[in-house]
């Protein structure tokens, strides 16, 4: 591959071939059904053939096409095994790598952004990229002060390619719907398109990564490499080794799977609470499992990469998420319904049965009902099938629910993370992470005031520190 194919006509031609291929296969499937093969078998064959072509094209194009493929790939656990199995390897390649740009192009970018003498900034620089992703590629190098670093170089024309691809994909999103049952593809493409400018801005990425690196600097479980240098189209960070999560998914031990799953859940929920930022690109290519915990050299740590897409949540994850989860687990249908209506999940023009809404939600939040839950592909498939089956009441109810814009990215990240947990087959203490980090999931304990009355610290907006001070004051008065 000579360069990032960024001419609109070239990229459009490749992407335009996808719906034609899908239409051709649909005609083929109709013929198969006419001659007597079952709709279920034919549907799965169609799904498999479509997926194989889709991910081949997306991987070749990089840009927005590959970004879409990476976002879609974490949902493969929702597909039937007969369909998912044959192209799982292709999804893994999408998550981890893509064809690199030519050395001459990469050198030109480095010279333009770091100066003609850019090589003097490094003691060593590996010409072969360690990874090539959707909008840039990474080279391993040694910085002039001796630190081993990752040098991320943005593809020339990446912005144009991203917008072109996602615009083209949105035109036939409906045709791609059958790939992932129960998932509306078009909002995913729209949301990715809305994030393009942020992901192309390495200054914003450097800020987000620095915030995480500083917050998690002494964390016993999570490693975030520090930013070393940043300029337009170039981001240099400390290098971290480790096993890519995609390899853990394909051949990791159960111990590694469980540990990776637990730490992934911990990072998802603790990150916003600690930094005010949500890492919003949780596909396996962005995570590593590193050996060497504080208590045991054989303990595993989670390395986190790529902060190009984040959701800015000043107060952490919104409290209504925790409130609604708690109320649902308590079986309080009316309270859940009113909260969902207040937050815009149920539009004013829609009337639903609160008990039906509760029945819709309970299976989805099953992992939060128990102390420990094993995420599996079978569980994910059962959820997808329930929501995607027009004969199931959950299908009709789900179509009437709304997803407010403020929750769109949070929803995608949560679903993506659950998809990865199911790919891992990890046993995770999810409830423990929710109790520790999700606002609203646990009501603050009531504290006694000096008047002898009880007061709910959370209801009055009191912080933990304020609650403790109130308790001390009560003791002193007594």
CSV table of C-alpha atoms in Angstrom, one decimal:
chain,number,residue,atom,x,y,z
A,1,UNK,CA,0.0,0.0,0.0
A,2,UNK,CA,1.6,3.2,-1.1
A,3,UNK,CA,-0.2,5.8,0.9
A,4,UNK,CA,-3.4,6.6,2.8
A,5,UNK,CA,-5.9,6.6,0.0
A,6,UNK,CA,-7.3,10.1,0.5
A,7,UNK,CA,-8.6,11.1,-2.9
A,8,UNK,CA,-12.4,11.3,-2.5
A,9,UNK,CA,-13.0,9.4,-5.8
A,10,UNK,CA,-10.8,6.5,-4.7
A,11,UNK,CA,-12.3,6.1,-1.2
A,12,UNK,CA,-15.8,6.6,-2.4
A,13,UNK,CA,-15.4,4.0,-5.1
A,14,UNK,CA,-14.3,1.4,-2.5
A,15,UNK,CA,-17.0,2.2,0.0
A,16,UNK,CA,-19.7,2.5,-2.7
A,17,UNK,CA,-18.9,-1.1,-3.7
A,18,UNK,CA,-20.1,-2.3,-0.2
A,19,UNK,CA,-23.8,-1.7,-0.7
A,20,UNK,CA,-23.6,-3.2,-4.2
A,21,UNK,CA,-22.0,-6.3,-2.8
A,22,UNK,CA,-24.6,-6.4,0.0
A,23,UNK,CA,-27.4,-6.1,-2.6
A,24,UNK,CA,-25.9,-8.8,-4.7
A,25,UNK,CA,-25.7,-11.2,-1.7
A,26,UNK,CA,-29.3,-10.3,-0.8
A,27,UNK,CA,-30.3,-11.5,-4.3
A,28,UNK,CA,-28.2,-14.6,-3.8
A,29,UNK,CA,-29.9,-15.3,-0.4
A,30,UNK,CA,-33.3,-14.9,-2.0
A,31,UNK,CA,-32.4,-17.6,-4.6
A,32,UNK,CA,-31.1,-19.9,-1.8
A,33,UNK,CA,-34.4,-19.6,0.0
A,34,UNK,CA,-36.5,-20.2,-3.1
A,35,UNK,CA,-34.7,-23.5,-3.6
A,36,UNK,CA,-35.6,-24.5,0.0
A,37,UNK,CA,-32.8,-23.6,2.4
A,38,UNK,CA,-34.0,-22.2,5.8
A,39,UNK,CA,-34.2,-18.4,6.3
A,40,UNK,CA,-32.0,-18.7,9.4
A,41,UNK,CA,-29.2,-20.6,7.7
A,42,UNK,CA,-29.3,-18.3,4.7
A,43,UNK,CA,-29.4,-15.2,6.9
A,44,UNK,CA,-26.3,-16.3,8.7
A,45,UNK,CA,-24.4,-17.0,5.5
A,46,UNK,CA,-25.4,-13.5,4.2
A,47,UNK,CA,-24.3,-12.0,7.5
A,48,UNK,CA,-20.9,-13.7,7.3
A,49,UNK,CA,-20.2,-12.9,3.7
A,50,UNK,CA,-21.2,-9.2,4.3
A,51,UNK,CA,-18.9,-9.0,7.3
A,52,UNK,CA,-15.9,-10.4,5.5
A,53,UNK,CA,-16.1,-7.9,2.8
A,54,UNK,CA,-16.9,-5.0,5.1
A,55,UNK,CA,-14.0,-5.5,7.4
A,56,UNK,CA,-11.6,-6.1,4.5
A,57,UNK,CA,-12.5,-2.8,2.9
A,58,UNK,CA,-12.5,-0.8,6.2
A,59,UNK,CA,-9.1,-2.1,7.2
A,60,UNK,CA,-7.6,-1.2,3.8
A,61,UNK,CA,-8.9,2.4,3.9
A,62,UNK,CA,-7.9,3.4,7.4
A,63,UNK,CA,-9.4,6.8,8.2
A,64,UNK,CA,-13.0,7.0,9.2
A,65,UNK,CA,-13.7,3.6,7.5
A,66,UNK,CA,-11.3,1.9,9.9
A,67,UNK,CA,-12.5,3.9,12.9
A,68,UNK,CA,-16.0,2.7,12.2
A,69,UNK,CA,-14.8,-0.8,11.8
A,70,UNK,CA,-13.0,-0.6,15.2
A,71,UNK,CA,-16.1,0.8,16.9
A,72,UNK,CA,-18.2,-2.0,15.3
A,73,UNK,CA,-15.8,-4.8,16.0
A,74,UNK,CA,-16.3,-4.7,19.8
A,75,UNK,CA,-19.9,-5.9,19.2
A,76,UNK,CA,-18.9,-9.1,17.5
A,77,UNK,CA,-19.8,-11.0,20.7
A,78,UNK,CA,-23.4,-10.2,19.9
A,79,UNK,CA,-23.3,-12.3,16.7
A,80,UNK,CA,-24.0,-16.0,16.5
A,81,UNK,CA,-20.8,-18.0,16.8
A,82,UNK,CA,-21.2,-19.5,13.3
A,83,UNK,CA,-21.1,-15.9,11.9
A,84,UNK,CA,-18.6,-14.3,14.3
A,85,UNK,CA,-16.0,-17.1,14.4
A,86,UNK,CA,-14.8,-17.0,10.7
A,87,UNK,CA,-14.0,-13.3,10.8
A,88,UNK,CA,-12.9,-12.8,14.4
A,89,UNK,CA,-9.3,-12.7,13.2
A,90,UNK,CA,-10.1,-9.9,10.8
A,91,UNK,CA,-11.7,-7.9,13.7
A,92,UNK,CA,-8.6,-8.5,15.8
A,93,UNK,CA,-6.4,-7.1,13.0
A,94,UNK,CA,-8.6,-4.0,12.8
A,95,UNK,CA,-8.3,-3.5,16.5
A,96,UNK,CA,-4.6,-3.7,16.5
A,97,UNK,CA,-3.1,-2.7,13.1
A,98,UNK,CA,-3.4,-1.5,9.6
A,99,UNK,CA,-1.1,-1.1,6.6
A,100,UNK,CA,1.5,1.6,7.3
A,101,UNK,CA,2.2,4.8,5.3
A,102,UNK,CA,5.4,4.9,3.3
A,103,UNK,CA,8.6,5.9,5.1
A,104,UNK,CA,9.1,8.9,2.8
A,105,UNK,CA,5.7,10.3,3.8
A,106,UNK,CA,6.3,9.7,7.5
A,107,UNK,CA,9.8,11.4,7.3
A,108,UNK,CA,8.2,14.4,5.5
A,109,UNK,CA,5.7,14.9,8.4
A,110,UNK,CA,8.4,14.6,11.0
A,111,UNK,CA,10.7,17.1,9.2
A,112,UNK,CA,7.8,19.6,8.7
A,113,UNK,CA,6.7,19.4,12.4
A,114,UNK,CA,9.9,18.7,14.3
A,115,UNK,CA,12.4,20.4,11.9
A,116,UNK,CA,14.8,19.0,9.3
A,117,UNK,CA,17.2,17.8,12.0
A,118,UNK,CA,14.4,15.8,13.7
A,119,UNK,CA,16.6,12.7,14.0
A,120,UNK,CA,18.9,14.6,16.5
A,121,UNK,CA,16.0,14.6,18.9
A,122,UNK,CA,16.2,10.8,19.2
A,123,UNK,CA,19.0,8.5,20.2
A,124,UNK,CA,17.2,5.7,18.3
A,125,UNK,CA,14.2,5.7,15.9
A,126,UNK,CA,12.7,2.5,14.5
A,127,UNK,CA,11.6,3.0,10.9
A,128,UNK,CA,9.1,0.1,10.9
A,129,UNK,CA,5.9,1.2,12.8
A,130,UNK,CA,5.0,-0.7,15.9
A,131,UNK,CA,1.3,0.0,15.2
A,132,UNK,CA,-0.7,1.6,12.4
A,133,UNK,CA,-4.3,2.6,13.2
A,134,UNK,CA,-7.1,4.7,11.8
A,135,UNK,CA,-5.6,8.2,11.6
A,136,UNK,CA,-2.0,7.7,12.5
A,137,UNK,CA,0.8,5.2,13.1
A,138,UNK,CA,3.2,4.7,16.0
A,139,UNK,CA,7.0,4.3,16.0
A,140,UNK,CA,9.1,3.1,18.9
A,141,UNK,CA,12.1,5.4,19.6
A,142,UNK,CA,14.5,6.6,22.3
A,143,UNK,CA,14.2,10.2,23.2
A,144,UNK,CA,17.3,12.4,23.6
A,145,UNK,CA,17.1,12.0,27.4
A,146,UNK,CA,17.2,8.2,27.2
A,147,UNK,CA,13.4,7.5,27.7
A,148,UNK,CA,11.9,4.9,25.4
A,149,UNK,CA,9.0,6.7,23.7
A,150,UNK,CA,6.1,6.1,21.3
A,151,UNK,CA,6.0,8.6,18.4
A,152,UNK,CA,2.5,9.0,17.0
A,153,UNK,CA,2.5,10.5,13.5
A,154,UNK,CA,-0.8,11.5,11.9
A,155,UNK,CA,-1.5,10.5,8.3
A,156,UNK,CA,-1.5,13.5,5.8
A,157,UNK,CA,-5.1,14.0,4.7
A,158,UNK,CA,-6.5,12.0,7.7
A,159,UNK,CA,-9.2,14.7,8.4
A,160,UNK,CA,-10.5,14.7,4.9
A,161,UNK,CA,-10.5,10.9,4.8
A,162,UNK,CA,-12.4,10.6,8.1
A,163,UNK,CA,-15.1,13.0,7.0
A,164,UNK,CA,-15.4,11.5,3.6
A,165,UNK,CA,-15.6,7.9,4.8
A,166,UNK,CA,-18.2,8.5,7.6
A,167,UNK,CA,-20.3,10.6,5.2
A,168,UNK,CA,-20.3,7.8,2.7
A,169,UNK,CA,-21.0,5.1,5.3
A,170,UNK,CA,-23.9,7.0,6.8
A,171,UNK,CA,-25.7,6.9,3.4
A,172,UNK,CA,-26.1,3.1,3.6
A,173,UNK,CA,-26.0,2.6,7.3
A,174,UNK,CA,-29.4,0.8,7.1
A,175,UNK,CA,-27.9,-1.9,5.0
A,176,UNK,CA,-25.3,-2.6,7.6
A,177,UNK,CA,-27.8,-2.9,10.4
A,178,UNK,CA,-28.2,-6.7,10.2
A,179,UNK,CA,-24.5,-7.2,11.1
A,180,UNK,CA,-25.2,-6.3,14.7
A,181,UNK,CA,-28.7,-7.3,15.8
A,182,UNK,CA,-30.5,-4.7,18.0
A,183,UNK,CA,-28.0,-1.9,17.2
A,184,UNK,CA,-28.8,1.2,15.2
A,185,UNK,CA,-25.8,1.9,13.1
A,186,UNK,CA,-26.5,5.4,11.9
A,187,UNK,CA,-26.2,7.2,15.3
A,188,UNK,CA,-22.9,5.5,15.8
A,189,UNK,CA,-21.6,6.9,12.5
A,190,UNK,CA,-23.0,10.4,13.3
A,191,UNK,CA,-21.4,10.4,16.7
A,192,UNK,CA,-18.0,9.3,15.3
A,193,UNK,CA,-18.3,12.1,12.7
A,194,UNK,CA,-19.0,14.7,15.4
A,195,UNK,CA,-15.8,13.6,17.2
A,196,UNK,CA,-13.5,14.0,14.1
A,197,UNK,CA,-12.1,17.4,14.9
A,198,UNK,CA,-11.2,16.4,18.5
A,199,UNK,CA,-9.5,13.2,17.5
A,200,UNK,CA,-7.4,15.0,14.9
A,201,UNK,CA,-6.3,17.6,17.5
A,202,UNK,CA,-3.2,16.1,19.2
A,203,UNK,CA,-3.1,19.1,21.6
A,204,UNK,CA,-6.5,18.0,23.0
A,205,UNK,CA,-5.3,14.4,23.2
A,206,UNK,CA,-2.1,15.4,25.0
A,207,UNK,CA,-4.2,17.4,27.6
A,208,UNK,CA,-6.5,14.4,28.2
A,209,UNK,CA,-3.6,11.9,28.4
A,210,UNK,CA,-1.6,14.2,30.8
A,211,UNK,CA,-4.7,14.5,33.1
A,212,UNK,CA,-4.9,10.7,33.2
A,213,UNK,CA,-1.2,10.1,33.6
A,214,UNK,CA,-1.0,12.5,36.5
A,215,UNK,CA,-4.0,11.1,38.3
A,216,UNK,CA,-3.0,7.5,37.8
A,217,UNK,CA,0.7,8.0,38.4
A,218,UNK,CA,0.7,6.1,41.6
A,219,UNK,CA,-2.3,3.8,40.9
A,220,UNK,CA,-1.7,0.1,41.8
A,221,UNK,CA,-3.8,-1.1,38.9
A,222,UNK,CA,-3.7,1.3,35.9
A,223,UNK,CA,-0.7,2.6,33.9
A,224,UNK,CA,-1.1,5.7,31.6
A,225,UNK,CA,2.1,6.7,29.7
A,226,UNK,CA,3.1,10.4,30.3
A,227,UNK,CA,3.2,12.9,27.4
A,228,UNK,CA,6.8,13.8,26.4
A,229,UNK,CA,6.3,16.2,23.5
A,230,UNK,CA,3.4,17.4,21.3
A,231,UNK,CA,3.0,19.5,18.2
A,232,UNK,CA,0.7,19.5,15.2
A,233,UNK,CA,0.4,16.0,13.7
A,234,UNK,CA,2.9,14.6,16.2
A,235,UNK,CA,2.4,13.2,19.7
A,236,UNK,CA,5.3,11.6,21.7
A,237,UNK,CA,4.6,9.7,24.9
A,238,UNK,CA,6.4,7.3,27.1
A,239,UNK,CA,6.5,3.7,25.7
A,240,UNK,CA,4.7,0.9,27.5
A,241,UNK,CA,5.1,-2.8,26.7
A,242,UNK,CA,2.6,-5.5,27.6
A,243,UNK,CA,0.2,-7.9,25.9
A,244,UNK,CA,-2.4,-6.3,23.7
A,245,UNK,CA,-5.9,-7.1,24.9
A,246,UNK,CA,-6.7,-8.6,21.5
A,247,UNK,CA,-4.1,-11.3,22.3
A,248,UNK,CA,-5.7,-11.9,25.7
A,249,UNK,CA,-9.0,-12.3,24.0
A,250,UNK,CA,-7.7,-14.9,21.5
A,251,UNK,CA,-5.3,-16.9,23.7
A,252,UNK,CA,-5.1,-15.5,27.3
A,253,UNK,CA,-5.4,-17.5,30.4
A,254,UNK,CA,-8.6,-17.3,32.5
A,255,UNK,CA,-6.6,-15.4,35.2
A,256,UNK,CA,-5.5,-12.8,32.6
A,257,UNK,CA,-9.0,-12.5,31.2
A,258,UNK,CA,-10.5,-12.0,34.7
A,259,UNK,CA,-7.9,-9.5,35.7
A,260,UNK,CA,-8.1,-7.5,32.4
A,261,UNK,CA,-11.9,-7.4,32.7
A,262,UNK,CA,-11.9,-6.2,36.3
A,263,UNK,CA,-9.4,-3.5,35.6
A,264,UNK,CA,-11.2,-2.4,32.4
A,265,UNK,CA,-14.4,-2.0,34.4
A,266,UNK,CA,-12.5,-0.2,37.2
A,267,UNK,CA,-11.0,2.2,34.7
A,268,UNK,CA,-14.3,2.9,32.9
A,269,UNK,CA,-16.0,3.9,36.1
A,270,UNK,CA,-13.2,5.5,38.1
A,271,UNK,CA,-11.7,7.6,35.2
A,272,UNK,CA,-14.6,10.1,35.0
A,273,UNK,CA,-14.8,10.4,38.8
A,274,UNK,CA,-11.0,11.0,39.1
A,275,UNK,CA,-10.3,13.1,36.0
A,276,UNK,CA,-13.6,14.5,34.8
A,277,UNK,CA,-12.9,12.6,31.5
A,278,UNK,CA,-14.3,9.4,30.0
A,279,UNK,CA,-11.9,7.5,27.7
A,280,UNK,CA,-14.3,7.0,24.8
A,281,UNK,CA,-12.5,4.6,22.5
A,282,UNK,CA,-12.5,1.3,24.4
A,283,UNK,CA,-11.6,-1.2,21.6
A,284,UNK,CA,-9.0,-3.8,22.6
A,285,UNK,CA,-6.2,-2.2,20.6
A,286,UNK,CA,-6.1,0.6,23.1
A,287,UNK,CA,-5.3,-1.6,26.1
A,288,UNK,CA,-2.3,-3.7,27.3
A,289,UNK,CA,-1.9,-6.1,30.2
A,290,UNK,CA,1.4,-5.4,31.9
A,291,UNK,CA,3.2,-7.7,34.5
A,292,UNK,CA,4.5,-6.3,37.8
A,293,UNK,CA,1.9,-5.3,40.4
A,294,UNK,CA,2.9,-3.6,43.7
A,295,UNK,CA,2.4,-6.8,45.7
A,296,UNK,CA,3.4,-9.5,43.3
A,297,UNK,CA,5.6,-9.4,40.2
A,298,UNK,CA,3.2,-11.8,38.6
A,299,UNK,CA,0.3,-9.5,39.2
A,300,UNK,CA,-1.1,-7.8,36.1
A,301,UNK,CA,-1.7,-4.1,35.4
A,302,UNK,CA,-3.8,-2.4,32.8
A,303,UNK,CA,-2.0,-0.1,30.4
A,304,UNK,CA,-4.3,2.5,28.7
A,305,UNK,CA,-3.5,4.1,25.3
A,306,UNK,CA,-5.0,6.6,22.9
A,307,UNK,CA,-6.9,9.5,24.5
A,308,UNK,CA,-8.0,11.1,21.2
A,309,UNK,CA,-11.6,10.6,22.0
A,310,UNK,CA,-12.9,11.6,25.4
A,311,UNK,CA,-16.2,12.7,26.9
A,312,UNK,CA,-15.8,15.7,29.2
A,313,UNK,CA,-17.8,15.0,32.4
A,314,UNK,CA,-16.9,17.7,35.0
A,315,UNK,CA,-18.7,16.0,37.8
A,316,UNK,CA,-18.0,12.4,36.7
A,317,UNK,CA,-20.6,10.2,35.2
A,318,UNK,CA,-24.1,11.7,35.6
A,319,UNK,CA,-25.8,10.8,38.9
A,320,UNK,CA,-29.1,9.9,37.1
A,321,UNK,CA,-27.3,6.8,35.7
A,322,UNK,CA,-26.5,5.6,39.2
A,323,UNK,CA,-29.9,6.6,40.5
A,324,UNK,CA,-31.8,4.7,37.8
A,325,UNK,CA,-29.6,1.6,38.3
A,326,UNK,CA,-30.3,1.6,42.0
A,327,UNK,CA,-34.0,2.2,41.6
A,328,UNK,CA,-34.2,-0.6,38.9
A,329,UNK,CA,-32.4,-3.0,41.2
A,330,UNK,CA,-34.9,-2.0,44.0
A,331,UNK,CA,-37.8,-2.8,41.6
A,332,UNK,CA,-39.2,0.8,41.9
A,333,UNK,CA,-40.8,1.0,38.5
A,334,UNK,CA,-42.6,4.3,39.0
A,335,UNK,CA,-39.4,6.1,40.2
A,336,UNK,CA,-37.4,4.7,37.3
A,337,UNK,CA,-39.9,5.7,34.8
A,338,UNK,CA,-40.2,9.3,36.1
A,339,UNK,CA,-36.4,9.6,36.2
A,340,UNK,CA,-36.1,8.3,32.6
A,341,UNK,CA,-38.8,10.8,31.5
A,342,UNK,CA,-37.1,13.7,33.3
A,343,UNK,CA,-33.8,12.9,31.6
A,344,UNK,CA,-35.4,12.6,28.2
A,345,UNK,CA,-35.1,8.8,27.7
A,346,UNK,CA,-38.9,8.8,27.4
A,347,UNK,CA,-40.3,11.7,25.3
A,348,UNK,CA,-43.2,13.7,26.5
A,349,UNK,CA,-45.3,12.5,23.6
A,350,UNK,CA,-44.8,8.8,24.6
A,351,UNK,CA,-46.7,6.9,27.3
A,352,UNK,CA,-45.2,3.6,28.5
A,353,UNK,CA,-46.1,1.1,31.2
A,354,UNK,CA,-43.5,1.6,34.0
A,355,UNK,CA,-43.6,-2.1,34.8
A,356,UNK,CA,-42.8,-2.9,31.2
A,357,UNK,CA,-39.9,-0.5,31.3
A,358,UNK,CA,-38.6,-2.2,34.4
A,359,UNK,CA,-38.9,-5.6,32.7
A,360,UNK,CA,-37.0,-4.3,29.7
A,361,UNK,CA,-34.1,-3.0,31.9
A,362,UNK,CA,-33.7,-5.8,34.4
A,363,UNK,CA,-32.0,-8.3,32.1
A,364,UNK,CA,-29.6,-5.7,30.8
A,365,UNK,CA,-28.4,-4.8,34.3
A,366,UNK,CA,-28.1,-8.4,35.4
A,367,UNK,CA,-24.3,-8.0,36.0
A,368,UNK,CA,-25.0,-5.3,38.6
A,369,UNK,CA,-27.5,-7.6,40.5
A,370,UNK,CA,-24.8,-10.0,41.8
A,371,UNK,CA,-21.5,-9.7,43.5
A,372,UNK,CA,-19.7,-11.4,40.7
A,373,UNK,CA,-20.8,-11.9,37.1
A,374,UNK,CA,-19.2,-13.9,34.2
A,375,UNK,CA,-19.6,-12.0,30.9
A,376,UNK,CA,-20.0,-14.4,28.0
A,377,UNK,CA,-20.8,-14.2,24.3
A,378,UNK,CA,-23.9,-16.2,24.9
A,379,UNK,CA,-25.2,-13.7,27.4
A,380,UNK,CA,-24.5,-10.8,24.9
A,381,UNK,CA,-26.2,-12.7,22.1
A,382,UNK,CA,-29.3,-13.3,24.3
A,383,UNK,CA,-29.5,-9.6,25.1
A,384,UNK,CA,-29.1,-8.7,21.4
A,385,UNK,CA,-31.7,-11.3,20.3
A,386,UNK,CA,-34.2,-10.1,22.9
A,387,UNK,CA,-34.0,-6.5,21.7
A,388,UNK,CA,-33.8,-7.3,18.0
A,389,UNK,CA,-36.7,-9.8,17.8
A,390,UNK,CA,-39.9,-8.1,16.6
A,391,UNK,CA,-41.9,-10.8,18.3
A,392,UNK,CA,-40.4,-9.9,21.7
A,393,UNK,CA,-42.2,-7.1,23.7
A,394,UNK,CA,-38.7,-5.7,24.4
A,395,UNK,CA,-38.2,-4.9,20.7
A,396,UNK,CA,-41.4,-2.7,20.5
A,397,UNK,CA,-40.6,-1.0,23.8
A,398,UNK,CA,-37.0,-0.3,22.9
A,399,UNK,CA,-38.1,1.4,19.7
A,400,UNK,CA,-40.0,3.9,21.8
A,401,UNK,CA,-37.2,4.8,24.1
A,402,UNK,CA,-35.0,7.8,23.2
A,403,UNK,CA,-31.3,8.4,23.8
A,404,UNK,CA,-30.6,12.0,24.8
A,405,UNK,CA,-27.5,13.5,23.1
A,406,UNK,CA,-25.7,14.0,26.5
A,407,UNK,CA,-25.8,10.3,27.1
A,408,UNK,CA,-24.9,9.1,23.5
A,409,UNK,CA,-21.1,8.8,24.0
A,410,UNK,CA,-21.5,7.3,27.6
A,411,UNK,CA,-24.0,4.8,26.1
A,412,UNK,CA,-21.6,3.7,23.3
A,413,UNK,CA,-18.6,3.4,25.7
A,414,UNK,CA,-20.6,1.3,28.2
A,415,UNK,CA,-21.9,-1.0,25.4
A,416,UNK,CA,-18.4,-1.2,23.9
A,417,UNK,CA,-16.8,-2.1,27.2
A,418,UNK,CA,-19.5,-4.8,27.9
A,419,UNK,CA,-18.7,-6.1,24.4
A,420,UNK,CA,-15.0,-6.4,25.3
A,421,UNK,CA,-15.8,-8.0,28.6
A,422,UNK,CA,-17.9,-10.6,26.8
A,423,UNK,CA,-15.1,-11.2,24.3
A,424,UNK,CA,-12.8,-11.8,27.2
A,425,UNK,CA,-15.2,-14.1,28.9
A,426,UNK,CA,-14.2,-12.4,32.1
A,427,UNK,CA,-15.6,-12.9,35.6
A,428,UNK,CA,-15.9,-9.4,37.1
A,429,UNK,CA,-17.0,-7.9,40.4
A,430,UNK,CA,-18.9,-5.1,38.6
A,431,UNK,CA,-21.1,-4.2,41.5
A,432,UNK,CA,-18.0,-3.4,43.5
A,433,UNK,CA,-16.9,-0.8,40.9
A,434,UNK,CA,-20.3,0.7,40.7
A,435,UNK,CA,-20.5,1.1,44.4
A,436,UNK,CA,-17.1,2.7,44.5
A,437,UNK,CA,-17.3,5.1,41.6
A,438,UNK,CA,-20.8,5.6,40.1
A,439,UNK,CA,-22.5,8.6,41.6
A,440,UNK,CA,-26.1,7.9,42.8
A,441,UNK,CA,-25.7,4.1,42.9
A,442,UNK,CA,-25.2,4.0,46.7
A,443,UNK,CA,-27.2,6.5,48.9
A,444,UNK,CA,-25.0,8.2,51.4
A,445,UNK,CA,-25.6,7.1,55.0
A,446,UNK,CA,-27.7,9.4,57.0
A,447,UNK,CA,-25.9,11.4,59.6
A,448,UNK,CA,-27.4,12.7,62.9
A,449,UNK,CA,-27.6,16.4,63.3
A,450,UNK,CA,-27.2,18.2,66.7
A,451,UNK,CA,-31.0,18.5,66.8
A,452,UNK,CA,-31.3,14.7,66.8
A,453,UNK,CA,-32.8,14.6,63.4
A,454,UNK,CA,-31.4,12.5,60.5
A,455,UNK,CA,-30.2,14.1,57.4
A,456,UNK,CA,-29.4,12.5,54.0
A,457,UNK,CA,-26.0,13.8,53.0
A,458,UNK,CA,-26.5,13.1,49.3
A,459,UNK,CA,-30.0,14.6,49.2
A,460,UNK,CA,-28.6,17.9,50.6
A,461,UNK,CA,-25.7,17.8,48.2
A,462,UNK,CA,-23.2,17.3,51.1
A,463,UNK,CA,-19.8,15.8,50.2
A,464,UNK,CA,-18.2,13.0,52.2
A,465,UNK,CA,-16.0,15.5,54.0
A,466,UNK,CA,-19.0,17.6,55.0
A,467,UNK,CA,-20.9,14.5,56.2
A,468,UNK,CA,-17.9,13.6,58.3
A,469,UNK,CA,-17.7,17.1,59.8
A,470,UNK,CA,-21.4,17.0,60.6
A,471,UNK,CA,-21.0,13.7,62.4
A,472,UNK,CA,-18.1,15.0,64.4
A,473,UNK,CA,-20.1,18.1,65.4
A,474,UNK,CA,-22.9,15.9,66.6
A,475,UNK,CA,-20.6,13.8,68.7
A,476,UNK,CA,-19.1,17.0,70.3
A,477,UNK,CA,-22.5,18.4,71.1
A,478,UNK,CA,-23.5,15.1,72.8
